[in-house]
PDB file of C-alpha atoms and ligand atoms in Angstrom:
ATOM      1  CA  UNK A   1      -8.952  14.854  12.401  1.00 85.00           C
ATOM      2  CA  UNK A   2      -7.876  12.554   9.570  1.00 91.00           C
ATOM      3  CA  UNK A   3      -5.641   9.585  10.320  1.00 95.00           C
ATOM      4  CA  UNK A   4      -3.124  10.607   7.658  1.00 98.00           C
ATOM      5  CA  UNK A   5      -2.711  14.058   6.209  1.00 98.00           C
ATOM      6  CA  UNK A   6      -0.209  15.024   3.534  1.00 98.00           C
ATOM      7  CA  UNK A   7       0.162  18.789   3.338  1.00 98.00           C
ATOM      8  CA  UNK A   8       1.722  20.613   0.407  1.00 98.00           C
ATOM      9  CA  UNK A   9       4.503  18.045   0.251  1.00 98.00           C
ATOM     10  CA  UNK A  10       7.626  18.852  -1.766  1.00 98.00           C
ATOM     11  CA  UNK A  11      10.340  16.224  -2.097  1.00 98.00           C
ATOM     12  CA  UNK A  12      13.411  15.778  -4.228  1.00 98.00           C
ATOM     13  CA  UNK A  13      15.955  13.172  -5.154  1.00 97.00           C
ATOM     14  CA  UNK A  14      19.502  14.042  -6.118  1.00 94.00           C
ATOM     15  CA  UNK A  15      18.489  17.700  -6.274  1.00 93.00           C
ATOM     16  CA  UNK A  16      15.594  17.072  -8.660  1.00 96.00           C
ATOM     17  CA  UNK A  17      12.167  18.017  -7.340  1.00 97.00           C
ATOM     18  CA  UNK A  18       9.716  15.135  -7.864  1.00 98.00           C
ATOM     19  CA  UNK A  19       6.849  15.950  -5.490  1.00 98.00           C
ATOM     20  CA  UNK A  20       5.698  19.501  -6.109  1.00 98.00           C
ATOM     21  CA  UNK A  21       2.955  20.246  -3.594  1.00 98.00           C
ATOM     22  CA  UNK A  22       1.041  17.049  -2.904  1.00 98.00           C
ATOM     23  CA  UNK A  23      -2.091  17.217  -0.754  1.00 97.00           C
ATOM     24  CA  UNK A  24      -3.981  14.130   0.348  1.00 97.00           C
ATOM     25  CA  UNK A  25      -5.918  12.999   3.398  1.00 97.00           C
ATOM     26  CA  UNK A  26      -6.656   9.373   4.156  1.00 96.00           C
ATOM     27  CA  UNK A  27      -8.894   8.042   6.889  1.00 95.00           C
ATOM     28  CA  UNK A  28      -9.289   4.536   8.215  1.00 94.00           C
ATOM     29  CA  UNK A  29     -11.983   2.780   6.219  1.00 94.00           C
ATOM     30  CA  UNK A  30     -11.525   4.989   3.147  1.00 96.00           C
ATOM     31  CA  UNK A  31     -10.442   3.691  -0.235  1.00 98.00           C
ATOM     32  CA  UNK A  32      -8.469   5.880  -2.625  1.00 98.00           C
ATOM     33  CA  UNK A  33      -7.133   5.214  -6.077  1.00 98.00           C
ATOM     34  CA  UNK A  34      -4.002   7.072  -7.156  1.00 98.00           C
ATOM     35  CA  UNK A  35      -3.547   7.186 -10.908  1.00 96.00           C
ATOM     36  CA  UNK A  36      -1.416   9.225 -13.294  1.00 94.00           C
ATOM     37  CA  UNK A  37       1.100   8.872 -16.113  1.00 93.00           C
ATOM     38  CA  UNK A  38       4.419   7.070 -15.706  1.00 93.00           C
ATOM     39  CA  UNK A  39       6.918   9.234 -13.896  1.00 95.00           C
ATOM     40  CA  UNK A  40       4.315  11.463 -12.232  1.00 96.00           C
ATOM     41  CA  UNK A  41       5.668  10.619  -8.780  1.00 97.00           C
ATOM     42  CA  UNK A  42       3.277   7.961  -7.465  1.00 97.00           C
ATOM     43  CA  UNK A  43       5.963   5.562  -6.249  1.00 96.00           C
ATOM     44  CA  UNK A  44       8.018   8.494  -4.995  1.00 97.00           C
ATOM     45  CA  UNK A  45       5.076   9.547  -2.841  1.00 98.00           C
ATOM     46  CA  UNK A  46       4.785   6.025  -1.409  1.00 97.00           C
ATOM     47  CA  UNK A  47       8.518   5.935  -0.655  1.00 97.00           C
ATOM     48  CA  UNK A  48       8.560   9.407   0.914  1.00 98.00           C
ATOM     49  CA  UNK A  49       5.573   8.505   3.075  1.00 98.00           C
ATOM     50  CA  UNK A  50       7.586   5.662   4.610  1.00 97.00           C
ATOM     51  CA  UNK A  51      10.727   7.763   4.944  1.00 97.00           C
ATOM     52  CA  UNK A  52      12.961   6.299   2.223  1.00 96.00           C
ATOM     53  CA  UNK A  53      16.391   7.802   2.963  1.00 95.00           C
ATOM     54  CA  UNK A  54      17.159   8.658  -0.692  1.00 96.00           C
ATOM     55  CA  UNK A  55      14.455  11.314  -0.819  1.00 97.00           C
ATOM     56  CA  UNK A  56      14.606  14.783   0.745  1.00 97.00           C
ATOM     57  CA  UNK A  57      11.442  16.417   1.955  1.00 98.00           C
ATOM     58  CA  UNK A  58      12.084  20.086   1.213  1.00 98.00           C
ATOM     59  CA  UNK A  59       8.784  21.525   2.486  1.00 98.00           C
ATOM     60  CA  UNK A  60       5.310  20.551   3.569  1.00 98.00           C
ATOM     61  CA  UNK A  61       4.396  17.930   6.125  1.00 98.00           C
ATOM     62  CA  UNK A  62       3.031  14.440   6.704  1.00 98.00           C
ATOM     63  CA  UNK A  63       0.840  14.112   9.786  1.00 98.00           C
ATOM     64  CA  UNK A  64      -0.496  11.018  11.512  1.00 97.00           C
ATOM     65  CA  UNK A  65      -3.328  11.861  13.871  1.00 96.00           C
ATOM     66  CA  UNK A  66      -2.198  15.471  13.756  1.00 97.00           C
ATOM     67  CA  UNK A  67       1.469  14.855  14.522  1.00 97.00           C
ATOM     68  CA  UNK A  68       4.307  15.178  12.046  1.00 98.00           C
ATOM     69  CA  UNK A  69       6.063  11.930  11.219  1.00 98.00           C
ATOM     70  CA  UNK A  70       8.828  13.529   9.133  1.00 98.00           C
ATOM     71  CA  UNK A  71      11.406  13.012  11.875  1.00 97.00           C
ATOM     72  CA  UNK A  72      10.496   9.355  12.348  1.00 98.00           C
ATOM     73  CA  UNK A  73      12.454   6.445  10.922  1.00 97.00           C
ATOM     74  CA  UNK A  74      10.827   3.981   8.546  1.00 97.00           C
ATOM     75  CA  UNK A  75      10.235   1.396  11.249  1.00 95.00           C
ATOM     76  CA  UNK A  76       8.702   3.999  13.560  1.00 96.00           C
ATOM     77  CA  UNK A  77       6.319   4.971  10.747  1.00 97.00           C
ATOM     78  CA  UNK A  78       5.480   1.316  10.183  1.00 96.00           C
ATOM     79  CA  UNK A  79       4.697   0.939  13.897  1.00 95.00           C
ATOM     80  CA  UNK A  80       2.034   3.608  13.466  1.00 96.00           C
ATOM     81  CA  UNK A  81       0.356   1.153  11.137  1.00 96.00           C
ATOM     82  CA  UNK A  82       1.433   2.488   7.747  1.00 97.00           C
ATOM     83  CA  UNK A  83       2.223  -0.308   5.306  1.00 96.00           C
ATOM     84  CA  UNK A  84       3.652  -0.070   1.802  1.00 96.00           C
ATOM     85  CA  UNK A  85       3.084  -2.865  -0.675  1.00 93.00           C
ATOM     86  CA  UNK A  86       5.964  -2.453  -3.089  1.00 91.00           C
ATOM     87  CA  UNK A  87       5.715  -2.036  -6.854  1.00 88.00           C
ATOM     88  CA  UNK A  88       8.783  -4.255  -7.089  1.00 89.00           C
ATOM     89  CA  UNK A  89       8.989  -6.481  -3.969  1.00 92.00           C
ATOM     90  CA  UNK A  90      12.560  -7.559  -3.315  1.00 92.00           C
ATOM     91  CA  UNK A  91      13.738 -11.052  -2.482  1.00 95.00           C
ATOM     92  CA  UNK A  92      15.299 -11.462   0.957  1.00 95.00           C
ATOM     93  CA  UNK A  93      17.112 -14.764   1.172  1.00 94.00           C
ATOM     94  CA  UNK A  94      17.630 -16.051   4.700  1.00 94.00           C
ATOM     95  CA  UNK A  95      14.575 -14.319   6.136  1.00 95.00           C
ATOM     96  CA  UNK A  96      11.921 -16.974   6.695  1.00 94.00           C
ATOM     97  CA  UNK A  97       8.492 -15.865   5.583  1.00 94.00           C
ATOM     98  CA  UNK A  98       6.680 -17.170   8.623  1.00 94.00           C
ATOM     99  CA  UNK A  99       9.276 -15.835  11.056  1.00 93.00           C
ATOM    100  CA  UNK A 100       9.180 -12.415   9.400  1.00 95.00           C
ATOM    101  CA  UNK A 101       5.379 -12.235   9.593  1.00 95.00           C
ATOM    102  CA  UNK A 102       5.213 -13.355  13.205  1.00 95.00           C
ATOM    103  CA  UNK A 103       7.823 -10.818  14.317  1.00 94.00           C
ATOM    104  CA  UNK A 104       6.121  -8.015  12.418  1.00 95.00           C
ATOM    105  CA  UNK A 105       2.699  -8.985  13.772  1.00 95.00           C
ATOM    106  CA  UNK A 106       3.852  -9.120  17.386  1.00 94.00           C
ATOM    107  CA  UNK A 107       5.770  -5.853  17.034  1.00 94.00           C
ATOM    108  CA  UNK A 108       2.695  -4.098  15.640  1.00 95.00           C
ATOM    109  CA  UNK A 109       0.514  -5.507  18.415  1.00 94.00           C
ATOM    110  CA  UNK A 110       2.640  -3.580  20.905  1.00 92.00           C
ATOM    111  CA  UNK A 111       1.584  -0.254  19.414  1.00 92.00           C
ATOM    112  CA  UNK A 112      -1.701  -0.952  17.634  1.00 93.00           C
ATOM    113  CA  UNK A 113      -3.529  -3.249  20.075  1.00 90.00           C
ATOM    114  CA  UNK A 114      -4.812  -0.263  22.060  1.00 87.00           C
ATOM    115  CA  UNK A 115      -6.542   1.347  19.086  1.00 86.00           C
ATOM    116  CA  UNK A 116      -7.596  -1.656  16.979  1.00 88.00           C
ATOM    117  CA  UNK A 117     -10.122  -3.999  18.528  1.00 86.00           C
ATOM    118  CA  UNK A 118      -9.654  -6.723  15.910  1.00 87.00           C
ATOM    119  CA  UNK A 119      -6.083  -7.689  16.814  1.00 91.00           C
ATOM    120  CA  UNK A 120      -5.672 -11.159  18.252  1.00 89.00           C
ATOM    121  CA  UNK A 121      -2.816 -12.367  20.413  1.00 90.00           C
ATOM    122  CA  UNK A 122      -1.400 -15.682  19.243  1.00 91.00           C
ATOM    123  CA  UNK A 123       0.410 -17.529  21.980  1.00 87.00           C
ATOM    124  CA  UNK A 124       1.822 -20.454  20.020  1.00 92.00           C
ATOM    125  CA  UNK A 125       3.544 -20.557  16.649  1.00 92.00           C
ATOM    126  CA  UNK A 126       0.961 -23.116  15.567  1.00 94.00           C
ATOM    127  CA  UNK A 127      -1.917 -20.722  16.279  1.00 95.00           C
ATOM    128  CA  UNK A 128      -0.198 -18.013  14.314  1.00 95.00           C
ATOM    129  CA  UNK A 129       0.399 -20.379  11.400  1.00 95.00           C
ATOM    130  CA  UNK A 130      -3.293 -21.271  11.277  1.00 95.00           C
ATOM    131  CA  UNK A 131      -4.071 -17.569  11.054  1.00 95.00           C
ATOM    132  CA  UNK A 132      -1.539 -17.007   8.264  1.00 96.00           C
ATOM    133  CA  UNK A 133      -2.761 -20.085   6.387  1.00 95.00           C
ATOM    134  CA  UNK A 134      -6.314 -18.713   6.300  1.00 94.00           C
ATOM    135  CA  UNK A 135      -4.929 -15.551   4.724  1.00 94.00           C
ATOM    136  CA  UNK A 136      -2.742 -17.475   2.272  1.00 94.00           C
ATOM    137  CA  UNK A 137      -5.889 -19.309   1.167  1.00 92.00           C
ATOM    138  CA  UNK A 138      -7.721 -16.082   0.595  1.00 88.00           C
ATOM    139  CA  UNK A 139      -5.111 -14.839  -1.904  1.00 89.00           C
ATOM    140  CA  UNK A 140      -4.674 -18.245  -3.530  1.00 89.00           C
ATOM    141  CA  UNK A 141      -1.141 -18.946  -2.273  1.00 92.00           C
ATOM    142  CA  UNK A 142      -0.118 -22.439  -1.240  1.00 93.00           C
ATOM    143  CA  UNK A 143       0.644 -23.085   2.429  1.00 93.00           C
ATOM    144  CA  UNK A 144       4.135 -24.184   1.448  1.00 93.00           C
ATOM    145  CA  UNK A 145       5.004 -20.475   1.180  1.00 92.00           C
ATOM    146  CA  UNK A 146       5.172 -20.350   4.967  1.00 91.00           C
ATOM    147  CA  UNK A 147       8.383 -22.335   4.942  1.00 92.00           C
ATOM    148  CA  UNK A 148      10.097 -20.316   2.203  1.00 95.00           C
ATOM    149  CA  UNK A 149      12.300 -17.229   2.377  1.00 94.00           C
ATOM    150  CA  UNK A 150      10.653 -13.848   1.888  1.00 94.00           C
ATOM    151  CA  UNK A 151       9.835 -13.434  -1.819  1.00 94.00           C
ATOM    152  CA  UNK A 152      12.747 -15.659  -2.839  1.00 95.00           C
ATOM    153  CA  UNK A 153      11.940 -17.342  -6.111  1.00 94.00           C
ATOM    154  CA  UNK A 154       8.338 -16.100  -6.073  1.00 93.00           C
ATOM    155  CA  UNK A 155       6.887 -15.372  -9.507  1.00 90.00           C
ATOM    156  CA  UNK A 156       5.780 -11.795 -10.258  1.00 87.00           C
ATOM    157  CA  UNK A 157       2.174 -12.693  -9.532  1.00 87.00           C
ATOM    158  CA  UNK A 158       3.051 -14.539  -6.327  1.00 91.00           C
ATOM    159  CA  UNK A 159       4.980 -11.496  -5.085  1.00 92.00           C
ATOM    160  CA  UNK A 160       1.947  -9.287  -5.647  1.00 90.00           C
ATOM    161  CA  UNK A 161      -0.385 -11.738  -3.897  1.00 91.00           C
ATOM    162  CA  UNK A 162       2.130 -12.025  -1.104  1.00 93.00           C
ATOM    163  CA  UNK A 163       2.218  -8.245  -0.527  1.00 93.00           C
ATOM    164  CA  UNK A 164      -1.567  -8.151  -0.091  1.00 93.00           C
ATOM    165  CA  UNK A 165      -1.437 -11.291   2.084  1.00 94.00           C
ATOM    166  CA  UNK A 166       1.038  -9.570   4.417  1.00 95.00           C
ATOM    167  CA  UNK A 167      -1.370  -6.677   4.794  1.00 95.00           C
ATOM    168  CA  UNK A 168      -4.258  -9.015   5.630  1.00 95.00           C
ATOM    169  CA  UNK A 169      -2.125 -10.565   8.334  1.00 96.00           C
ATOM    170  CA  UNK A 170      -0.640  -7.363   9.753  1.00 96.00           C
ATOM    171  CA  UNK A 171      -3.812  -5.207   9.655  1.00 95.00           C
ATOM    172  CA  UNK A 172      -2.295  -1.755   9.122  1.00 96.00           C
ATOM    173  CA  UNK A 173      -4.187   1.495   9.689  1.00 96.00           C
ATOM    174  CA  UNK A 174      -3.292   2.699   6.217  1.00 97.00           C
ATOM    175  CA  UNK A 175      -2.060   0.516   3.366  1.00 97.00           C
ATOM    176  CA  UNK A 176      -0.511   1.829   0.171  1.00 97.00           C
ATOM    177  CA  UNK A 177      -0.434  -0.730  -2.641  1.00 97.00           C
ATOM    178  CA  UNK A 178       1.866   0.302  -5.474  1.00 96.00           C
ATOM    179  CA  UNK A 179       0.491  -1.248  -8.687  1.00 95.00           C
ATOM    180  CA  UNK A 180      -0.767  -4.469  -7.084  1.00 94.00           C
ATOM    181  CA  UNK A 181      -2.204  -5.419 -10.487  1.00 93.00           C
ATOM    182  CA  UNK A 182       0.902  -4.968 -12.643  1.00 91.00           C
ATOM    183  CA  UNK A 183       2.065  -8.109 -14.396  1.00 86.00           C
ATOM    184  CA  UNK A 184      -0.936 -10.155 -13.274  1.00 88.00           C
ATOM    185  CA  UNK A 185      -3.230 -12.218 -15.479  1.00 88.00           C
ATOM    186  CA  UNK A 186      -6.957 -11.463 -15.374  1.00 89.00           C
ATOM    187  CA  UNK A 187      -7.848 -14.100 -12.766  1.00 88.00           C
ATOM    188  CA  UNK A 188      -5.014 -12.984 -10.505  1.00 88.00           C
ATOM    189  CA  UNK A 189      -6.174  -9.343 -10.706  1.00 92.00           C
ATOM    190  CA  UNK A 190      -9.576 -10.469  -9.458  1.00 92.00           C
ATOM    191  CA  UNK A 191      -8.012 -12.524  -6.654  1.00 90.00           C
ATOM    192  CA  UNK A 192      -5.854  -9.592  -5.540  1.00 92.00           C
ATOM    193  CA  UNK A 193      -8.856  -7.225  -5.679  1.00 94.00           C
ATOM    194  CA  UNK A 194     -10.873  -9.616  -3.522  1.00 93.00           C
ATOM    195  CA  UNK A 195      -8.020  -9.730  -1.039  1.00 92.00           C
ATOM    196  CA  UNK A 196      -8.004  -5.917  -0.997  1.00 95.00           C
ATOM    197  CA  UNK A 197     -11.737  -6.072  -0.221  1.00 95.00           C
ATOM    198  CA  UNK A 198     -10.902  -8.188   2.818  1.00 93.00           C
ATOM    199  CA  UNK A 199      -8.312  -5.608   3.814  1.00 93.00           C
ATOM    200  CA  UNK A 200     -10.990  -2.891   3.517  1.00 95.00           C
ATOM    201  CA  UNK A 201     -13.195  -4.985   5.842  1.00 93.00           C
ATOM    202  CA  UNK A 202     -10.480  -4.848   8.518  1.00 92.00           C
ATOM    203  CA  UNK A 203     -11.072  -1.085   8.663  1.00 93.00           C
ATOM    204  CA  UNK A 204      -7.817  -0.049   7.008  1.00 95.00           C
ATOM    205  CA  UNK A 205      -7.544   3.050   4.873  1.00 97.00           C
ATOM    206  CA  UNK A 206      -6.371   1.867   1.464  1.00 97.00           C
ATOM    207  CA  UNK A 207      -4.580   3.618  -1.389  1.00 98.00           C
ATOM    208  CA  UNK A 208      -4.377   1.640  -4.622  1.00 98.00           C
ATOM    209  CA  UNK A 209      -1.849   2.990  -7.101  1.00 97.00           C
ATOM    210  CA  UNK A 210      -2.806   1.729 -10.539  1.00 96.00           C
ATOM    211  CA  UNK A 211      -2.973   2.491 -14.243  1.00 92.00           C
ATOM    212  CA  UNK A 212      -6.125   0.507 -14.849  1.00 92.00           C
ATOM    213  CA  UNK A 213      -9.807   0.772 -13.977  1.00 93.00           C
ATOM    214  CA  UNK A 214     -10.092  -3.015 -14.052  1.00 94.00           C
ATOM    215  CA  UNK A 215      -8.835  -3.691 -10.522  1.00 96.00           C
ATOM    216  CA  UNK A 216     -10.909  -0.779  -9.198  1.00 97.00           C
ATOM    217  CA  UNK A 217     -14.110  -2.264 -10.655  1.00 97.00           C
ATOM    218  CA  UNK A 218     -13.796  -5.252  -8.336  1.00 97.00           C
ATOM    219  CA  UNK A 219     -13.427  -3.104  -5.211  1.00 97.00           C
ATOM    220  CA  UNK A 220     -16.508  -3.008  -2.990  1.00 97.00           C
ATOM    221  CA  UNK A 221     -15.690   0.516  -1.971  1.00 97.00           C
ATOM    222  CA  UNK A 222     -13.917   3.387  -3.724  1.00 98.00           C
ATOM    223  CA  UNK A 223     -14.238   6.830  -2.202  1.00 97.00           C
ATOM    224  CA  UNK A 224     -11.831   8.936  -4.234  1.00 97.00           C
ATOM    225  CA  UNK A 225      -9.960   8.642  -7.507  1.00 98.00           C
ATOM    226  CA  UNK A 226      -6.967  11.002  -7.572  1.00 97.00           C
ATOM    227  CA  UNK A 227      -4.909  11.760 -10.642  1.00 96.00           C
ATOM    228  CA  UNK A 228      -1.297  12.735 -10.152  1.00 96.00           C
ATOM    229  CA  UNK A 229       0.820  14.618 -12.663  1.00 94.00           C
ATOM    230  CA  UNK A 230       4.235  16.204 -12.232  1.00 95.00           C
ATOM    231  CA  UNK A 231       4.318  15.529  -8.522  1.00 97.00           C
ATOM    232  CA  UNK A 232       0.912  16.681  -7.366  1.00 96.00           C
ATOM    233  CA  UNK A 233      -2.730  15.753  -7.534  1.00 96.00           C
ATOM    234  CA  UNK A 234      -4.307  17.564 -10.459  1.00 94.00           C
ATOM    235  CA  UNK A 235      -7.765  16.040 -10.497  1.00 95.00           C
ATOM    236  CA  UNK A 236     -10.011  14.110  -8.115  1.00 96.00           C
ATOM    237  CA  UNK A 237     -13.313  12.406  -8.669  1.00 97.00           C
ATOM    238  CA  UNK A 238     -15.256   9.250  -8.041  1.00 96.00           C
ATOM    239  CA  UNK A 239     -15.210   5.831  -9.720  1.00 95.00           C
ATOM    240  CA  UNK A 240     -16.394   7.355 -13.006  1.00 95.00           C
ATOM    241  CA  UNK A 241     -13.105   9.274 -13.334  1.00 96.00           C
ATOM    242  CA  UNK A 242     -11.135   5.998 -13.487  1.00 95.00           C
ATOM    243  CA  UNK A 243     -13.435   4.746 -16.260  1.00 94.00           C
ATOM    244  CA  UNK A 244     -13.028   8.007 -18.130  1.00 94.00           C
ATOM    245  CA  UNK A 245      -9.222   7.678 -17.914  1.00 92.00           C
ATOM    246  CA  UNK A 246      -9.421   4.075 -19.113  1.00 90.00           C
ATOM    247  CA  UNK A 247     -11.386   5.216 -22.161  1.00 91.00           C
ATOM    248  CA  UNK A 248      -9.647   8.477 -22.969  1.00 91.00           C
ATOM    249  CA  UNK A 249      -6.155   8.269 -21.474  1.00 89.00           C
ATOM    250  CA  UNK A 250      -4.595  11.319 -19.848  1.00 87.00           C
ATOM    251  CA  UNK A 251      -4.387  13.609 -22.914  1.00 84.00           C
ATOM    252  CA  UNK A 252      -7.771  15.270 -22.370  1.00 82.00           C
ATOM    253  CA  UNK A 253      -6.671  16.488 -18.931  1.00 80.00           C
ATOM    254  CA  UNK A 254      -4.170  18.855 -20.566  1.00 76.00           C
ATOM    255  CA  UNK A 255      -1.260  17.648 -18.443  1.00 71.00           C
ATOM    256  CA  UNK A 256       1.364  18.288 -21.110  1.00 62.00           C
ATOM    257  CA  UNK A 257       3.983  21.003 -20.589  1.00 52.00           C
ATOM    258  CA  UNK A 258       2.386  24.381 -21.387  1.00 43.00           C
TER     259      UNK A 258
HETATM  260  P1  ADP B 301       5.569   6.790 -11.044  1.00 85.27           P
HETATM  261  O1  ADP B 301       5.549   5.814  -9.926  1.00 85.27           O
HETATM  262  O2  ADP B 301       4.420   7.744 -11.023  1.00 85.27           O
HETATM  263  O3  ADP B 301       5.692   6.142 -12.391  1.00 85.27           O
HETATM  264  P2  ADP B 301       8.121   7.596  -9.906  1.00 85.27           P
HETATM  265  O4  ADP B 301       7.777   8.129  -8.570  1.00 85.27           O
HETATM  266  O5  ADP B 301       8.688   6.242  -9.985  1.00 85.27           O
HETATM  267  O6  ADP B 301       6.841   7.731 -10.867  1.00 85.27           O
HETATM  268  O7  ADP B 301       9.155   8.588 -10.606  1.00 85.27           O
HETATM  269  C1  ADP B 301       8.938   9.992 -10.636  1.00 85.27           C
HETATM  270  C2  ADP B 301      10.131  10.678 -11.222  1.00 85.27           C
HETATM  271  O8  ADP B 301      11.227  10.557 -10.310  1.00 85.27           O
HETATM  272  C3  ADP B 301      10.610  10.089 -12.547  1.00 85.27           C
HETATM  273  O9  ADP B 301      10.924  11.150 -13.401  1.00 85.27           O
HETATM  274  C4  ADP B 301      11.828   9.298 -12.147  1.00 85.27           C
HETATM  275  O10 ADP B 301      12.761   9.233 -13.180  1.00 85.27           O
HETATM  276  C5  ADP B 301      12.373  10.113 -10.986  1.00 85.27           C
HETATM  277  N1  ADP B 301      13.174   9.275 -10.078  1.00 85.27           N
HETATM  278  C6  ADP B 301      12.710   8.257  -9.317  1.00 85.27           C
HETATM  279  N2  ADP B 301      13.730   7.672  -8.655  1.00 85.27           N
HETATM  280  C7  ADP B 301      14.843   8.347  -9.003  1.00 85.27           C
HETATM  281  C8  ADP B 301      16.238   8.233  -8.650  1.00 85.27           C
HETATM  282  N3  ADP B 301      16.661   7.287  -7.810  1.00 85.27           N
HETATM  283  N4  ADP B 301      17.091   9.115  -9.209  1.00 85.27           N
HETATM  284  C9  ADP B 301      16.655  10.076 -10.061  1.00 85.27           C
HETATM  285  N5  ADP B 301      15.383  10.232 -10.429  1.00 85.27           N
HETATM  286  C10 ADP B 301      14.485   9.389  -9.909  1.00 85.27           C
HETATM  287 MG1   MG B 302       5.576   3.716  -9.868  1.00 85.27          MG
END
């Protein structure tokens, strides 16, 4: 049984159907790329997976270890170890970064410690900070971020690094990263990709939503490249498919309205 299974998922927003029969299975340890033209529904999928209240699932199902999660709230889904790295991370003034991470980590330990053998228990705040600092280092963020508010005043690139850093700390079962490479300079793309490699080493299943083969080239593992169009996956392949898309665009796939 796969960890996460999306079955013939249809979802709409304000009466407009965006997801039109999406099928995808993700296992721990697997790495997927999700590509596709603007507006094909990639971010919608990520939001629906985590139960964003604006979207209506009209048919199909999302299963975690064989059980539907459609009736679960966003935080209940997160407690199953599903993490979404946002395309546009929002700034939350007043929520201390370190406090937020420690609460989230301890909350996840309550549900995930039984199934994940690599979760440590940190007794003191100092111990936890040492752990976070190691992860800040690995994405190239200064330790001063620990004493800031969540995303407040972070540059675009810092927000993206911060999303991946949170995943390294929290160790989800499945992580969806929505365009972790957008708006980053070339060195930062490499740094983020290397952080994703560390995330892969934790045993997480990873879905990287991206427009570009570049970030995928740095990944030590890439099992499936899926192309989405008009709300469903229309083509799947291996690494070579992402290179083909980089060279030829999407036109050759015949995705235009027939
Ligand atoms: P992608 O991430 O692949 O670029 P999105 O999932 O963001 O695509 O968007 C898919 C489609 O859903 C687009 O046509 C977009 O305009 C539409 N959409 C997304 N959010 C809303 C919303 N809040 N209201 C109406 N339409 C929306
Ligand atoms: Mg998007």
